[in-house]
CSV table of C-alpha atoms in Angstrom, one decimal:
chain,number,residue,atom,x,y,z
A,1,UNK,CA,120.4,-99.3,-9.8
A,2,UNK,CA,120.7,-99.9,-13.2
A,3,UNK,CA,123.7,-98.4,-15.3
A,4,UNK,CA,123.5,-95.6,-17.5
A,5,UNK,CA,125.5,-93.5,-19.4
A,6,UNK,CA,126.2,-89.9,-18.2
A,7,UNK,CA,125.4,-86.8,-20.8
A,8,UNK,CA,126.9,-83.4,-19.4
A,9,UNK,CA,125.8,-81.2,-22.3
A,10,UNK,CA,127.9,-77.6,-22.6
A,11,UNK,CA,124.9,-75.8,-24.0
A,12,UNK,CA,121.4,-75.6,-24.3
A,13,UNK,CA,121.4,-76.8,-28.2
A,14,UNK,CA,124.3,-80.1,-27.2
A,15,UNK,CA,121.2,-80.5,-24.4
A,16,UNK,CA,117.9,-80.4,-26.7
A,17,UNK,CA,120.3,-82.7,-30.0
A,18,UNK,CA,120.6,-84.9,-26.8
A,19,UNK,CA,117.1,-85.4,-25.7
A,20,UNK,CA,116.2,-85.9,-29.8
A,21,UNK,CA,118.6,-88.5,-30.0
A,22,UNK,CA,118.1,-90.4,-27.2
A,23,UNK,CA,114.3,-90.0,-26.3
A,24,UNK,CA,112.5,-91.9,-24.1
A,25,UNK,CA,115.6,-93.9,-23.2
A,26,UNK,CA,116.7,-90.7,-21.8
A,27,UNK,CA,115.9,-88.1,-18.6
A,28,UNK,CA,116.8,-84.8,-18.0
A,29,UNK,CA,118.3,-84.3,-14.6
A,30,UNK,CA,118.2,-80.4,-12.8
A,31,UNK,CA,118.8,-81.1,-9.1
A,32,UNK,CA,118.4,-84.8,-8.7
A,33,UNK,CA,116.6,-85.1,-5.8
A,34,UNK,CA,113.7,-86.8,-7.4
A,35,UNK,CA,115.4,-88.7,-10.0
A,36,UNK,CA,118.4,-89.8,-8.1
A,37,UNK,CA,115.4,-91.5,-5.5
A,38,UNK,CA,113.8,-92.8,-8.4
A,39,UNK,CA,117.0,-94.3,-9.6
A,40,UNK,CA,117.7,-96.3,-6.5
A,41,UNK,CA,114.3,-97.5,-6.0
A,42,UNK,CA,114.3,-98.6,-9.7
A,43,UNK,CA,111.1,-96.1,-10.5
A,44,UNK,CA,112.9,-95.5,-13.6
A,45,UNK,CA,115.6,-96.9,-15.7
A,46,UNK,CA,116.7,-95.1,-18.3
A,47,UNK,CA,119.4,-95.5,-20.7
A,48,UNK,CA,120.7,-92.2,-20.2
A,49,UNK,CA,121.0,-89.2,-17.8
A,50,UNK,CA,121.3,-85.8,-19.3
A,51,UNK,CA,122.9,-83.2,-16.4
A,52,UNK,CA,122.1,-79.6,-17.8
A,53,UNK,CA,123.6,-78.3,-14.5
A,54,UNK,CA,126.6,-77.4,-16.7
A,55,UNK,CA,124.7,-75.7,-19.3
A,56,UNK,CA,125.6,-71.2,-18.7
A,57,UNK,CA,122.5,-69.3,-17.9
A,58,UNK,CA,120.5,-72.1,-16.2
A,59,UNK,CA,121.4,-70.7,-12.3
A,60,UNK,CA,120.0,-67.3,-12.9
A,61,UNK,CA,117.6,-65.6,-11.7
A,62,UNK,CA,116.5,-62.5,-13.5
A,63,UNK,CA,114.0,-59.4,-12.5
A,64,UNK,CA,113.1,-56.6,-14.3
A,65,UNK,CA,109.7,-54.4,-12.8
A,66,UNK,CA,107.8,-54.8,-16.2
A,67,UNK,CA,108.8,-58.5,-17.6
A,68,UNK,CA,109.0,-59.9,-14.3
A,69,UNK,CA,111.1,-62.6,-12.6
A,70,UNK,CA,113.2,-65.6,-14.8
A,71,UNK,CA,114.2,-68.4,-12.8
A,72,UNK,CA,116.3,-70.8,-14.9
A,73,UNK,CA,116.3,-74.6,-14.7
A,74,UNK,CA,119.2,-75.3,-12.3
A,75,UNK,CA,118.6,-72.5,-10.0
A,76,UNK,CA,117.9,-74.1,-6.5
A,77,UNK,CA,115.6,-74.0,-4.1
A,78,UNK,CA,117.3,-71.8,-1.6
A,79,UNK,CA,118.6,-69.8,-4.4
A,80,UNK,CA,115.5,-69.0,-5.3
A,81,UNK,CA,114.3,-68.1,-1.6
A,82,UNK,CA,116.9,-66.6,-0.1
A,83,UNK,CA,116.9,-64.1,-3.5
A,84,UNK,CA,116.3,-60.6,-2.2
A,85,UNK,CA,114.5,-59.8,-5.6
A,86,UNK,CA,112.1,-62.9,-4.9
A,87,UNK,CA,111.8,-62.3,-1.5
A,88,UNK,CA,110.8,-58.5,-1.9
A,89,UNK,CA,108.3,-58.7,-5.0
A,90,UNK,CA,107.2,-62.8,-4.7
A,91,UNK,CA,107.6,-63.6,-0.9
A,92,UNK,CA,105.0,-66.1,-1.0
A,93,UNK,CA,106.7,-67.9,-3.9
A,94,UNK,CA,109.8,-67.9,-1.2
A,95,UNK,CA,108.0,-69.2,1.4
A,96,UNK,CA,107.2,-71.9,-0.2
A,97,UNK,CA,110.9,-72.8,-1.7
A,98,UNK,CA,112.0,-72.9,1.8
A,99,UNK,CA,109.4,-75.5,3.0
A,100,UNK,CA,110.8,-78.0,0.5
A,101,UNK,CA,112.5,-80.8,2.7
A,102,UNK,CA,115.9,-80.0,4.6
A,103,UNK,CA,118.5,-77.0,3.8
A,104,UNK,CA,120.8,-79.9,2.7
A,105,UNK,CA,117.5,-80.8,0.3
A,106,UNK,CA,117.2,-77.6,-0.9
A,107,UNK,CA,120.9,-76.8,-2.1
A,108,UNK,CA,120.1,-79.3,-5.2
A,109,UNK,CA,116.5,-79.4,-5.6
A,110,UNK,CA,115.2,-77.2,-8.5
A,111,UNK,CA,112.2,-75.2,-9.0
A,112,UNK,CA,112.1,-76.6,-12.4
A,113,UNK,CA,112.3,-79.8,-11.2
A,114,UNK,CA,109.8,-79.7,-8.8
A,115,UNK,CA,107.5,-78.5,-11.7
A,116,UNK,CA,108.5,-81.5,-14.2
A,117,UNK,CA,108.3,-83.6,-11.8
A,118,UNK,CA,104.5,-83.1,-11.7
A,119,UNK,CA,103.9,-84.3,-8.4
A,120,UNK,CA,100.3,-83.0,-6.8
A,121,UNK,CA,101.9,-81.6,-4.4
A,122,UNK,CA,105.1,-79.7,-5.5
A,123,UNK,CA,105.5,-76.9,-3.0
A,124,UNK,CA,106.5,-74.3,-5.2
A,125,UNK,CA,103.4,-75.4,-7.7
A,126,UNK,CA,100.6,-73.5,-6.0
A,127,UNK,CA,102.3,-69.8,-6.1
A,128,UNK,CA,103.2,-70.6,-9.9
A,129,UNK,CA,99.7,-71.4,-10.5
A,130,UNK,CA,98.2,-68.3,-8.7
A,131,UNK,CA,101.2,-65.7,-10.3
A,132,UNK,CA,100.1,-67.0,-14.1
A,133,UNK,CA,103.4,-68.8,-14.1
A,134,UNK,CA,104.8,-69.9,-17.8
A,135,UNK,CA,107.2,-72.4,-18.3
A,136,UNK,CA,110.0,-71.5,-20.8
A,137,UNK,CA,110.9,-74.4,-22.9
A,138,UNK,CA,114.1,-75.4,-25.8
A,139,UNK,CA,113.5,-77.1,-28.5
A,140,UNK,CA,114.5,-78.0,-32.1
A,141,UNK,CA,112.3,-75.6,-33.4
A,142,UNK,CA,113.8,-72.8,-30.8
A,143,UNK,CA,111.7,-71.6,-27.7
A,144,UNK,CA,108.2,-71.7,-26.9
A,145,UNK,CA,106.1,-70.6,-23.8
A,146,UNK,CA,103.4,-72.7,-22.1
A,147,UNK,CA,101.1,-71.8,-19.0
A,148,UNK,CA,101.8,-73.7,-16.0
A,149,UNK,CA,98.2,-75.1,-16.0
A,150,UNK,CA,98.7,-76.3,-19.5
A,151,UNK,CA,102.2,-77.7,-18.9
A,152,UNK,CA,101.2,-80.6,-15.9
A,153,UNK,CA,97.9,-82.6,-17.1
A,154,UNK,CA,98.2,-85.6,-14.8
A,155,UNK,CA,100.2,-87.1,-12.0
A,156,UNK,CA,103.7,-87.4,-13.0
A,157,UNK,CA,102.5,-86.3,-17.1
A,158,UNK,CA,103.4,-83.3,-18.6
A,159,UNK,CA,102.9,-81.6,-22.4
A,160,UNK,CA,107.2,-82.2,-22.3
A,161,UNK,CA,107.5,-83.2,-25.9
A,162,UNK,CA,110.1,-85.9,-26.1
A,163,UNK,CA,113.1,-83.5,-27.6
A,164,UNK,CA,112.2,-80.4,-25.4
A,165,UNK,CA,113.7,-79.1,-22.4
A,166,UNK,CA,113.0,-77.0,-20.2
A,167,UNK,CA,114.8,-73.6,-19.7
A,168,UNK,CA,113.5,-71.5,-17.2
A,169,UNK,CA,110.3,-70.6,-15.5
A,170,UNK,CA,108.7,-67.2,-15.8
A,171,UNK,CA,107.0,-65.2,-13.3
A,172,UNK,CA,104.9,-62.0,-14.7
A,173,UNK,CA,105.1,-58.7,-13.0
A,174,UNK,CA,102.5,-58.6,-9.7
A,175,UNK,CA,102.0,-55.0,-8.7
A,176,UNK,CA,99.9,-54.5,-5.6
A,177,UNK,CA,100.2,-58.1,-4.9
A,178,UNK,CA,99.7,-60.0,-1.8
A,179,UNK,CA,100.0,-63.7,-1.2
A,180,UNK,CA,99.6,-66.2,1.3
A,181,UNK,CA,101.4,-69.8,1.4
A,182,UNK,CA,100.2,-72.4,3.6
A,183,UNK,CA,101.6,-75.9,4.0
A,184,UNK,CA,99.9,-79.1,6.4
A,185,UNK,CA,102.2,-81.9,6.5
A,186,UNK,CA,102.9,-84.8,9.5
A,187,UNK,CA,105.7,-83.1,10.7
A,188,UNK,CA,106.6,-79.1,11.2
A,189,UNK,CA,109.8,-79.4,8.6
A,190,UNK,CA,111.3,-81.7,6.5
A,191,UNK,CA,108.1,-83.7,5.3
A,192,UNK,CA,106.0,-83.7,1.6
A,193,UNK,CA,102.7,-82.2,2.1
A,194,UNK,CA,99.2,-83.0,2.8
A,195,UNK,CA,98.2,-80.1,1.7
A,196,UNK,CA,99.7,-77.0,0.3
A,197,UNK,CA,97.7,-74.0,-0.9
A,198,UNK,CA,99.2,-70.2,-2.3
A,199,UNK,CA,96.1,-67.8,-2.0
A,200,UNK,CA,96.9,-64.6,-3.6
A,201,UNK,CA,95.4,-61.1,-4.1
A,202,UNK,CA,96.8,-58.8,-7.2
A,203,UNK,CA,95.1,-55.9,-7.3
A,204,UNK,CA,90.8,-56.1,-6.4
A,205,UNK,CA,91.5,-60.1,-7.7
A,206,UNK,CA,91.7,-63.1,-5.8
A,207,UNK,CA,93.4,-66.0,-6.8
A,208,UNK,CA,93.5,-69.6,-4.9
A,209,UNK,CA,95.6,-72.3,-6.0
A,210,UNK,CA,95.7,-75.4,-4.0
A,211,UNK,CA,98.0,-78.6,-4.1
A,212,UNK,CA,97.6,-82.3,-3.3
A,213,UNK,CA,93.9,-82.7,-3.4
A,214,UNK,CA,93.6,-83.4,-7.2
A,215,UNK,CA,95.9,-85.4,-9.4
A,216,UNK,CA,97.6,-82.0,-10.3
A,217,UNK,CA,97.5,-78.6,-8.8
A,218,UNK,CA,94.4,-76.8,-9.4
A,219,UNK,CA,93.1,-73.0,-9.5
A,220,UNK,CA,89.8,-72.8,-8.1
A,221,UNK,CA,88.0,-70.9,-10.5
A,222,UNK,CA,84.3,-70.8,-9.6
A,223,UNK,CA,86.0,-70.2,-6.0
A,224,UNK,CA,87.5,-67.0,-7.4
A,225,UNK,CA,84.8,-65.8,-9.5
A,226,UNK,CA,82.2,-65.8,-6.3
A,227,UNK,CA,84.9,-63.8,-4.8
A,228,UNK,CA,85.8,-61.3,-7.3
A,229,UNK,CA,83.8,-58.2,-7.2
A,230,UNK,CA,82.5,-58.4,-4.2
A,231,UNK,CA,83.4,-57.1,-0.7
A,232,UNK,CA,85.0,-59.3,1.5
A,233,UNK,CA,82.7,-60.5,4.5
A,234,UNK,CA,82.8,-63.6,7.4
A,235,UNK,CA,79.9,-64.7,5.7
A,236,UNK,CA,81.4,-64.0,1.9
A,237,UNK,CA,84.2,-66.0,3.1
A,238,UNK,CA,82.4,-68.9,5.0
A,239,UNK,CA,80.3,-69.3,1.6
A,240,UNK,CA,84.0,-69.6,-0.5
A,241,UNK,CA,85.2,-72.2,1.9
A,242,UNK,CA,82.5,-74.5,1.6
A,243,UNK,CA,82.6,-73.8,-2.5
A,244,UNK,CA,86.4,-74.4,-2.3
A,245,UNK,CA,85.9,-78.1,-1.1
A,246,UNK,CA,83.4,-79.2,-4.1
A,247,UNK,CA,86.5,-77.7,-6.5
A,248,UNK,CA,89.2,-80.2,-5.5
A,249,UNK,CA,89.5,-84.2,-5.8
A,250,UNK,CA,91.6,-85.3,-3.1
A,251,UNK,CA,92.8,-89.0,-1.9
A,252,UNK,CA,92.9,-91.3,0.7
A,253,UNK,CA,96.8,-92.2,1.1
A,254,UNK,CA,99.4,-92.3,4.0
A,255,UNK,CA,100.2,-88.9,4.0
A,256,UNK,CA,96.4,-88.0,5.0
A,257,UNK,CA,92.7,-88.8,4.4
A,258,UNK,CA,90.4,-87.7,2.1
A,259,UNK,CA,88.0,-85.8,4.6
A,260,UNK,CA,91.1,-84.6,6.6
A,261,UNK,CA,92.2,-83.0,3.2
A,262,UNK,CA,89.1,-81.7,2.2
A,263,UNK,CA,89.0,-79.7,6.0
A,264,UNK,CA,92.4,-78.7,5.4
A,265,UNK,CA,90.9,-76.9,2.3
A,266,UNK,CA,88.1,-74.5,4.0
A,267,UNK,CA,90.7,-73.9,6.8
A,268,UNK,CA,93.0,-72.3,4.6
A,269,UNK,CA,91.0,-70.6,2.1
A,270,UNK,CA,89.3,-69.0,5.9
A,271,UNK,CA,92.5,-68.6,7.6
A,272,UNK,CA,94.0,-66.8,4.2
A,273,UNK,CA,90.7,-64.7,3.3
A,274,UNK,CA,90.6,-63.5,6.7
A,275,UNK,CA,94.3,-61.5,6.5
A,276,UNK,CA,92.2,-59.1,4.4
A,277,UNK,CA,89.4,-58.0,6.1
């Protein structure tokens, strides 16, 4: 591992005057799970790590019925589902915060970092995509709000801008909401996904997000739309599963193949669809 120097910045400005001076040169670290990994392996070798785990306000979690639910930067993921506010308005968005890896994984892990991390198949990604998540993000210029789908473009690329971090995620209100997460990976706990999916139903409208077939996580919009309006059917729902598999991209790679990945998909958007008739 290369050697680096250690930034543990007191507030959110010391954090964001970090990040500007430093750069590139420079990570922000949440959890460090991922980074710690990447570290070791030599993945990365920066000049500088920048812990925000010091900085107040970043291990909160927040919900009010009409804004909805803030989860800050450092807040973990057990935190986040073992939260009886989370559990009782986003269970789904629980669920899948307890999938990621071991308990011991999950007392440093970060939403946030999960998200930045802008893996395909970041567990807590798909319910963030089907709730309308927006990341909150500090900067020079003060704060600013991005969509989820806007913030990850590519495989570990995000719209980050080189002296931004970010704060918190936020969750809008869901009234008569209803979600289903689903994860497929080699082994029952403790493994990355092959595929992980959050389909959700907010009032008459469906919404299917789906993780690990496509270089980021995708909503599957023309999925959705054929659904929308109508009445649910066996044969409304066997036509969304075969639509749902010409919307995502995925890979061959150790985890899976393509065509296992691909069947993955109509199971679950079936299996999920079918809790509603």
């Amino acid at each position: 591992m290369k050697e680096f120097a250690y930034i543990r910045p007191k507030t959110m400005a010391e954090a964001v005057a970090a990040r500007r001076q430093h750069g590139s040169r420079a990570v922000v670290m949440n959890g460090g799970t991922d980074i710690v990994i990447q570290l070791r392996e030599r993945l990365i070798a920066p000049d500088y790590v920048i812990d925000i785990k010091g900085v107040p306000g970043l291990r909160e979690i927040a919900y009010d019925p009409k804004e909805g639910l803030i989860v800050g930067a450092c807040v973990t993921m057990n935190e986040l589902g073992e939260h009886p506010d989370v559990a009782a308005n986003y269970p789904w968005l629980a669920e899948a915060a307890l999938s990621v890896g071991s308990k011991q994984v999950r007392n440093r892990a970060t939403a946030v970092g999960n998200i930045v991390n802008a893996s395909p198949l970041c567990d807590v990604g798909t319910p963030l995509y089907a709730a309308n998540a927006t990341l909150i993000i500090a900067g020079l210029m003060g704060e600013r709000e991005v969509a989820i789908e806007d913030f990850i473009t590519f495989v570990r690329k995000t719209t980050l801008g080189p002296e931004e971090v970010v704060k918190a995620i936020k969750v809008p209100p869901l009234r008569d909401a209803r979600g289903i997460f689903s994860k497929v990976s080699r082994r029952s706990e403790v493994d990355l996904s092959s595929v992980c999916a959050t389909v959700l139903k907010v009032g008459r409208e469906f919404r299917l997000a789906f993780g690990a077939v496509a270089p980021t996580p995708v909503r599957l919009k023309a999925t959705e739309a054929l659904l929308n309006g109508q009445k649910l059917t066996e044969a409304l729902i066997a036509e969304a599963a075969i639509l749902a598999k010409t919307e995502v991209s995925p890979i061959d790679d150790i985890r899976a193949s393509r065509e296992y990945r691909l069947d993955v998909v109509g199971v679950i958007v079936k299996r999920s669809l079918s809790a509603w008739l």
